[in-house]
Short mmCIF file of C-alpha atoms and ligand atoms in Angstrom, two decimals:
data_model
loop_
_atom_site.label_atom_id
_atom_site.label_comp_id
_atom_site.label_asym_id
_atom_site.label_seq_id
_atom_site.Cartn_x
_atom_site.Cartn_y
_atom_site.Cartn_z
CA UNK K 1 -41.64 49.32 -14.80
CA UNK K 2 -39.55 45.72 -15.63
CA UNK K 3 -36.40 44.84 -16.43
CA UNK K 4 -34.21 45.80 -19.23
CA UNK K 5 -32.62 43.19 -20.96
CA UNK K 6 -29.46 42.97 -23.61
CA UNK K 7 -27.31 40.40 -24.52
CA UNK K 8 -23.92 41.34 -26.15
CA UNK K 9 -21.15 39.00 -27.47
CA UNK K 10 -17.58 39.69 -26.91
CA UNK K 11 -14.64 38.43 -28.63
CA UNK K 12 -11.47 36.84 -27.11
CA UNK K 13 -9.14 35.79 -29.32
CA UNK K 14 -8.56 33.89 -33.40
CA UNK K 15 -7.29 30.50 -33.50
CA UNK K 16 -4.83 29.30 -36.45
CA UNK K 17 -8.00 28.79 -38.67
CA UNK K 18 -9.49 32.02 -37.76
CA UNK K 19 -12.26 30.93 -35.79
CA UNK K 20 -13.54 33.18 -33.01
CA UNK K 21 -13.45 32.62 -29.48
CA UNK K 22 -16.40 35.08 -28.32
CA UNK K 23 -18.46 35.04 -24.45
CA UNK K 24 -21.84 36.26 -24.69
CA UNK K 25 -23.03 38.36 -21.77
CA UNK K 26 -26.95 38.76 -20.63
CA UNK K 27 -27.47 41.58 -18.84
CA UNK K 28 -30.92 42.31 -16.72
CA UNK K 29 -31.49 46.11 -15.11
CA UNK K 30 -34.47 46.18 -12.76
CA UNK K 31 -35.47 50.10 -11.80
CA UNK K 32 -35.65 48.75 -8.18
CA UNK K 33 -32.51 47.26 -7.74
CA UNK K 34 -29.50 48.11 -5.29
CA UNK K 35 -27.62 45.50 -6.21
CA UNK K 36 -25.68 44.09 -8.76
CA UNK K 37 -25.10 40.49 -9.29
CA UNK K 38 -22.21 38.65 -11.47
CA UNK K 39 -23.72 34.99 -12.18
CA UNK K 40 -21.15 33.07 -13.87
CA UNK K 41 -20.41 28.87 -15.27
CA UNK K 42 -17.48 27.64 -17.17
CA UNK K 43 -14.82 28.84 -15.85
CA UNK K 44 -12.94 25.60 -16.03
CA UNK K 45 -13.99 23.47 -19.37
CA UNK K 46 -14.25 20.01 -17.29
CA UNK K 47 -17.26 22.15 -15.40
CA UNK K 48 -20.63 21.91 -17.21
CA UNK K 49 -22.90 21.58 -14.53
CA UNK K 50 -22.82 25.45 -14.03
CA UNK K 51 -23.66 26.29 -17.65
CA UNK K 52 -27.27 25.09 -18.24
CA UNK K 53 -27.83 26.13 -14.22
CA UNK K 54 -26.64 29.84 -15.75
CA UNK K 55 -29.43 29.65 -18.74
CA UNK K 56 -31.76 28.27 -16.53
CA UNK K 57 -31.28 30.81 -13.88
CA UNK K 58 -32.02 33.38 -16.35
CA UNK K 59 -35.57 32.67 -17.59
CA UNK K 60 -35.93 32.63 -13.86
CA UNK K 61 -34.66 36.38 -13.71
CA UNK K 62 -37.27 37.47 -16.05
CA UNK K 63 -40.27 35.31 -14.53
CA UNK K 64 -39.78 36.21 -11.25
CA UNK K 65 -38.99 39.93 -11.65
CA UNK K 66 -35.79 39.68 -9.35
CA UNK K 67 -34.84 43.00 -7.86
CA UNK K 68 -31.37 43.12 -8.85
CA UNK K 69 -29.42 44.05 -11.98
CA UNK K 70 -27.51 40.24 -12.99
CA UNK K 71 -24.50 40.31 -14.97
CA UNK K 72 -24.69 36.52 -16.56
CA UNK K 73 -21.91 34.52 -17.97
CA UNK K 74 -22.92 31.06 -18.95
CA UNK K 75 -20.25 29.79 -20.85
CA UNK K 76 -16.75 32.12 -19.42
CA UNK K 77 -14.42 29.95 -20.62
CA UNK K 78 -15.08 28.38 -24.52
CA UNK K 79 -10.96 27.73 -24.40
CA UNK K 80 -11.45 25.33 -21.46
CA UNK K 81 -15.13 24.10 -22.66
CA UNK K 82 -13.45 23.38 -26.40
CA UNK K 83 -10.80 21.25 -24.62
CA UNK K 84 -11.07 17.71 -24.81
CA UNK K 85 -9.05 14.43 -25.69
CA UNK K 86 -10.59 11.20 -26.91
CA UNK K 87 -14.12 12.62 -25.89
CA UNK K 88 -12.88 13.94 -22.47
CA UNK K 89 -12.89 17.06 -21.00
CA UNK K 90 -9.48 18.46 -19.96
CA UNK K 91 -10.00 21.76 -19.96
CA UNK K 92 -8.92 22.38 -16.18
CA UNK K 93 -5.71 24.37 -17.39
CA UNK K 94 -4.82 25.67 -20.15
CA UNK K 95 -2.87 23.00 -22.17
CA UNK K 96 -3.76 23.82 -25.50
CA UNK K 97 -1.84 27.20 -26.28
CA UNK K 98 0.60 27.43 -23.10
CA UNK K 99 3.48 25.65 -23.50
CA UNK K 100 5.49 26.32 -20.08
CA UNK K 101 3.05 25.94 -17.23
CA UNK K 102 -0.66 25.06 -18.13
CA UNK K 103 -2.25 27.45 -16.08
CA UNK K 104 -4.90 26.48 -14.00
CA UNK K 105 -7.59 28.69 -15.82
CA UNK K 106 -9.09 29.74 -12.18
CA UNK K 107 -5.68 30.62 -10.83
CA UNK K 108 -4.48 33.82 -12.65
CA UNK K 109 -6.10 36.66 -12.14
CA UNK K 110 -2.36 38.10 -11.48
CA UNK K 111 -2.16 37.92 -15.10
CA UNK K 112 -4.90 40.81 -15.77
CA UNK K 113 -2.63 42.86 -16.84
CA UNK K 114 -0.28 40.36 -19.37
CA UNK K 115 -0.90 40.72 -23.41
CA UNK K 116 -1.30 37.18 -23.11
CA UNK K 117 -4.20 34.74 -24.31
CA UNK K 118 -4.80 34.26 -20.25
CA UNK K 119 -4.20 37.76 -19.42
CA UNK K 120 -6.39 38.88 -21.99
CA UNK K 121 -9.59 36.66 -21.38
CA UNK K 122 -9.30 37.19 -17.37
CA UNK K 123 -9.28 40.69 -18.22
CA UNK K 124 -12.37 40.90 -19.42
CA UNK K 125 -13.40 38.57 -17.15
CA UNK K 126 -12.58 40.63 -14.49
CA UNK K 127 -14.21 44.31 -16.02
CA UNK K 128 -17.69 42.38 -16.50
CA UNK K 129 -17.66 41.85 -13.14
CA UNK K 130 -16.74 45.19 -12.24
CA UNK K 131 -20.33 46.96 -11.60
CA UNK K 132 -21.15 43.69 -9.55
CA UNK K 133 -21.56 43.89 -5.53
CA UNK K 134 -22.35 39.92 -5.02
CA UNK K 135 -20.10 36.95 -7.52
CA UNK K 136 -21.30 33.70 -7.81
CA UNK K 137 -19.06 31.27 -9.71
CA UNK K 138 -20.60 27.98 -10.38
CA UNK K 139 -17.93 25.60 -11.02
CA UNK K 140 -17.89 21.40 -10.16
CA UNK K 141 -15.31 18.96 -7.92
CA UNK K 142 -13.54 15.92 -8.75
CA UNK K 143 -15.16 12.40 -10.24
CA UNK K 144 -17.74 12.29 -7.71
CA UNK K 145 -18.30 14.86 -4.97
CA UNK K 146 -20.95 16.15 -2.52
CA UNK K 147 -21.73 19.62 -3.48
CA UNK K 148 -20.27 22.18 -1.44
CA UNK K 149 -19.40 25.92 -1.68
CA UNK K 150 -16.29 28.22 -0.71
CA UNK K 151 -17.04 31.25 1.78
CA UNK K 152 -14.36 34.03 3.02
CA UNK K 153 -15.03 33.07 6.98
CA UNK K 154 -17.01 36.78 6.66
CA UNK K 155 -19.08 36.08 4.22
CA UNK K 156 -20.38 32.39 5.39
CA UNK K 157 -23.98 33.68 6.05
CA UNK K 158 -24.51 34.11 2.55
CA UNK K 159 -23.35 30.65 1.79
CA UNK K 160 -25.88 28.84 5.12
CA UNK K 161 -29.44 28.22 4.00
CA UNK K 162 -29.09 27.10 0.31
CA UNK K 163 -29.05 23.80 0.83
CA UNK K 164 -25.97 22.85 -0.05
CA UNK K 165 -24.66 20.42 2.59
CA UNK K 166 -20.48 21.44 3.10
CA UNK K 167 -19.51 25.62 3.36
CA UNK K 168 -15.82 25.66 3.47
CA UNK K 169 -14.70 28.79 4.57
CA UNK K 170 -11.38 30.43 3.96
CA UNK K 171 -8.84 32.87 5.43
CA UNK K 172 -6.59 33.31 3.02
CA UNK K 173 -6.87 34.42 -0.59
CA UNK K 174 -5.32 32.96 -3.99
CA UNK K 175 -5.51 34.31 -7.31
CA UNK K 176 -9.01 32.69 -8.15
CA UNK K 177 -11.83 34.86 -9.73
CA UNK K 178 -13.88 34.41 -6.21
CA UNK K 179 -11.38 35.30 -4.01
CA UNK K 180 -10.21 38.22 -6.17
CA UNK K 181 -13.32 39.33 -6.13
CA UNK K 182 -13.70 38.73 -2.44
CA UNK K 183 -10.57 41.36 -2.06
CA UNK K 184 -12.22 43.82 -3.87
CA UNK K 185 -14.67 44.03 -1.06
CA UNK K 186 -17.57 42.19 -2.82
CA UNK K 187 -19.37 39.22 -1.57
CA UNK K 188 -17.98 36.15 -3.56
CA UNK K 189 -19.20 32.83 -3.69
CA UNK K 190 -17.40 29.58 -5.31
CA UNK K 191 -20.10 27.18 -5.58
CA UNK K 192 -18.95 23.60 -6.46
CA UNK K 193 -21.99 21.97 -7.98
CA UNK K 194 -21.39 18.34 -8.43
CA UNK K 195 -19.07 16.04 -10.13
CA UNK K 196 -17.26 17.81 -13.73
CA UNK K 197 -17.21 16.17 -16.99
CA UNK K 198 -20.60 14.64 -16.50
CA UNK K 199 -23.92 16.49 -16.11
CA UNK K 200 -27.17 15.02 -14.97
CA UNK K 201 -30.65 16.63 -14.75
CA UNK K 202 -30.95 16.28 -11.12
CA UNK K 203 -27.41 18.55 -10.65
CA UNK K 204 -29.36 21.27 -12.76
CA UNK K 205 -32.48 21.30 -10.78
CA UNK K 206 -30.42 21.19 -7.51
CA UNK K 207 -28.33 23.90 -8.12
CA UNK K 208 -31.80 25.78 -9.65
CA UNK K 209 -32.36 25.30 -5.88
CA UNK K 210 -29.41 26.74 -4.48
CA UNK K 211 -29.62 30.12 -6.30
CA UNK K 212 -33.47 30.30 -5.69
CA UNK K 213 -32.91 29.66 -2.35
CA UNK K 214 -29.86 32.50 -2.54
CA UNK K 215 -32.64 35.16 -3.90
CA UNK K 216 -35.59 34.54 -1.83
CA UNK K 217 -37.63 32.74 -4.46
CA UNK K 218 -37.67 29.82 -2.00
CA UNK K 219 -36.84 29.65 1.71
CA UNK K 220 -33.92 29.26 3.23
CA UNK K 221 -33.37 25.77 4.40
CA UNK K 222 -31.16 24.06 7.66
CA UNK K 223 -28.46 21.43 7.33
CA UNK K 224 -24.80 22.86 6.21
CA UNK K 225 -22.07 21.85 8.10
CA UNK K 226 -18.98 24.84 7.93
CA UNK K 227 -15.45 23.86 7.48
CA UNK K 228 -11.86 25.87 7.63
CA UNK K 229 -10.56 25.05 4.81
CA UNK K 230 -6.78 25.91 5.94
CA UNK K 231 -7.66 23.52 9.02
CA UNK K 232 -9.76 20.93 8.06
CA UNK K 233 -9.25 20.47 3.88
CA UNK K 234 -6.85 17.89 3.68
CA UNK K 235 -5.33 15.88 0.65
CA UNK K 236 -4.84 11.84 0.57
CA UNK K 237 -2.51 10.85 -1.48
CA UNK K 238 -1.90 6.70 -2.94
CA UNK K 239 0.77 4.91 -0.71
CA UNK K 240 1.85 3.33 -4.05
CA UNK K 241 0.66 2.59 -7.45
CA UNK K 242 -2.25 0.39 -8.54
CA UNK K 243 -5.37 -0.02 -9.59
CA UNK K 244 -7.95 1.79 -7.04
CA UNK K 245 -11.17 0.65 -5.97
CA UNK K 246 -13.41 2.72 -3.61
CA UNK K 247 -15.48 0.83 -1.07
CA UNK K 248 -17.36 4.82 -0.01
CA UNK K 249 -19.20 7.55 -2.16
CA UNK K 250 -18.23 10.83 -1.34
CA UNK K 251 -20.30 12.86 1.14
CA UNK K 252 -19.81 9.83 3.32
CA UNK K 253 -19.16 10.15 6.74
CA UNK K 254 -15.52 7.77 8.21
CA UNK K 255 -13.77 7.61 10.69
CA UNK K 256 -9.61 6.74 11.43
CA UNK K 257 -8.96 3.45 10.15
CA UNK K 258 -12.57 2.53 8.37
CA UNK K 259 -11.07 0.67 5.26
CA UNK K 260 -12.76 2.75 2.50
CA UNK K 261 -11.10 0.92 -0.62
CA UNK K 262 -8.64 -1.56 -2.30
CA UNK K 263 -5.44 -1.00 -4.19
CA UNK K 264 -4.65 -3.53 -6.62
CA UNK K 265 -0.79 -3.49 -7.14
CA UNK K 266 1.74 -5.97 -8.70
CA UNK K 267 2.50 -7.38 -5.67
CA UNK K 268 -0.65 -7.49 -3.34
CA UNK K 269 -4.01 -6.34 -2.88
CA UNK K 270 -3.54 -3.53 -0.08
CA UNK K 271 -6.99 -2.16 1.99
CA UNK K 272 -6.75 1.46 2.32
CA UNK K 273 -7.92 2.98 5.58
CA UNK K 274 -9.08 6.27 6.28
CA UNK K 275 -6.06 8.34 7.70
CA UNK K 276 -8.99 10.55 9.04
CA UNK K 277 -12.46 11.32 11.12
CA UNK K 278 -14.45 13.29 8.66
CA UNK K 279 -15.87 13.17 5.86
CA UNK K 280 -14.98 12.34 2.47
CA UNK K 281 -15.53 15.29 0.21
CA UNK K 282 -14.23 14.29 -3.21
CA UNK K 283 -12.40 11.68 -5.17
CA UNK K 284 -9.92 12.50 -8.11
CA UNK K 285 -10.19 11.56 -11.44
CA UNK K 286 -7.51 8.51 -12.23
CA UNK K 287 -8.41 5.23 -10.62
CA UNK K 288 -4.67 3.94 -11.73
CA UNK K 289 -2.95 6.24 -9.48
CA UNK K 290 0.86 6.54 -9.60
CA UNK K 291 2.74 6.31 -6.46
CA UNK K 292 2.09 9.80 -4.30
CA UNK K 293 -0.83 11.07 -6.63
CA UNK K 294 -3.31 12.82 -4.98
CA UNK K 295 -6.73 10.05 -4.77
CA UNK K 296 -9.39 12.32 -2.93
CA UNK K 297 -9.73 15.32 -0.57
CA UNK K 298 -11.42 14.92 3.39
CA UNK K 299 -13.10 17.18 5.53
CA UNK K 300 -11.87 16.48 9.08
CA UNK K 301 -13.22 16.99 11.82
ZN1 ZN U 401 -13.56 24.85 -11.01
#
């Protein structure tokens, strides 16, 4: 006996011109299996890294004869992936067909039960992954990060071993898909990849890594730190407005007062230190930062 395999496309929604907005779904049944994975990329359209990870994954379904039934969603969000401006992805909200508050499309699964565009599309987000004990939603940080993954504080063994080097665990929920699914009493992972709006070969075979690693295909491996997020996540913002440039790469290790870049302004060239011991886990996009807009994210220690 093998797997059973179907793929089925679903439609979301018509735009002005009448073209469709569809997901397609690849299911795998496995007469062995107890449990049911949801494997999902795309959720936000500046995210890519997680959609070729998500086709790749599943060739590695088949070959390997996993003994699970997967639920796969490459592409989850073709709204988000279809938004860009000048050749740039900017499909972190919804900014095309909301008008009053561009929601953040991994932020509203209190909408499930709207008639809306978003309420409609989390919807059936949210009954795919219905059969599913274990989610894993693959989704990217900031310009330049060091891949790291979310974790309920329960649930961080499932997160240690994959390789990735930062598991940031959390107490308290929001309405993202993971931790949604998380209160549903399912194990749910939010893996963040690499960098969004770029994608490079060595992300893809990485992240192949992680989920092998996840499903015994290779061994588990040492070398994540774990983080409380409500703790030890903390936001820098600029001290004024300029023109930024960083003197560290994320994943690297500072401590208080390191100077870790220059801010051009109209007035003076100002060294930025590091208001923190930790490490620096991701830098936002603009390098012209206004006044009080948000420049990167630490982990501190
Ligand atoms: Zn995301």
């Amino acid at each position: 006996m093998t797997q059973k395999f179907t793929c089925e496309t679903l439609p979301l929604h018509s735009t002005a011109s009448n073209t469709k907005f569809e997901i397609d779904v690849w299911r795998y049944t496995h007469p062995d299996a107890t449990k049911t994975v949801y494997l999902q990329g795309g959720i936000h359209g500046i995210e890519l890294t997680g959609i070729p990870v998500v086709y790749e994954f599943i060739k590695e379904i088949e070959k390997h004869q996993l003994a699970y039934n997967f639920i796969c969603v490459p592409l989850s969000n073709p709204m988000g992936m279809d938004s860009q401006i000048m050749g740039v992805q900017t499909g972190y909200n919804n900014i095309h067909t909301n008008q009053q508050n561009c929601y953040n499309w991994n932020r509203i699964t209190n909408l499930k039960d709207e008639p809306n565009q978003e309420g409609s599309w989390i919807r059936t987000l949210l009954e795919l992954a219905d059969p599913a004990n274990i989610i894993l939603d693959l989704h990217t940080a900031g310009v330049e990060t060091v891949p790291h993954i979310y974790s309920h504080v329960t649930e961080k063994k499932y997160a240690e071993g994959l390789g990735i080097p930062h598991i940031l665990t959390w107490n308290n929920s929001s309405y993202s898909f993971a931790d949604t699914q998380h209160q549903l009493g399912k194990i749910a992972l939010t893996f963040e990849l690499s960098s969004s709006r770029v994608l490079l070969k060595e992300w893809v075979e990485d992240s192949l890594k992680y989920l092998r690693r996840f499903f015994g295909i290779l061994p588990k491996t040492k070398g994540s730190t774990i983080w409380q997020v409500e703790r030890q996540l903390k936001k820098w913002y600029s001290p004024k407005g300029g023109v930024i440039c960083w003197n560290i790469d994320a994943g690297d290790s500072v401590l208080d007062g390191d100077v870790i870049a220059t801010l051009y302004t109209r007035q003076e060239r100002v060294l930025l230190k590091s208001p923190y011991k930790g490490v620096l886990l991701l830098k936002n996009p603009s390098h012209a930062p206004h006044e009080r807009q948000e420049l990167a994210k630490f982990l501190v220690e």
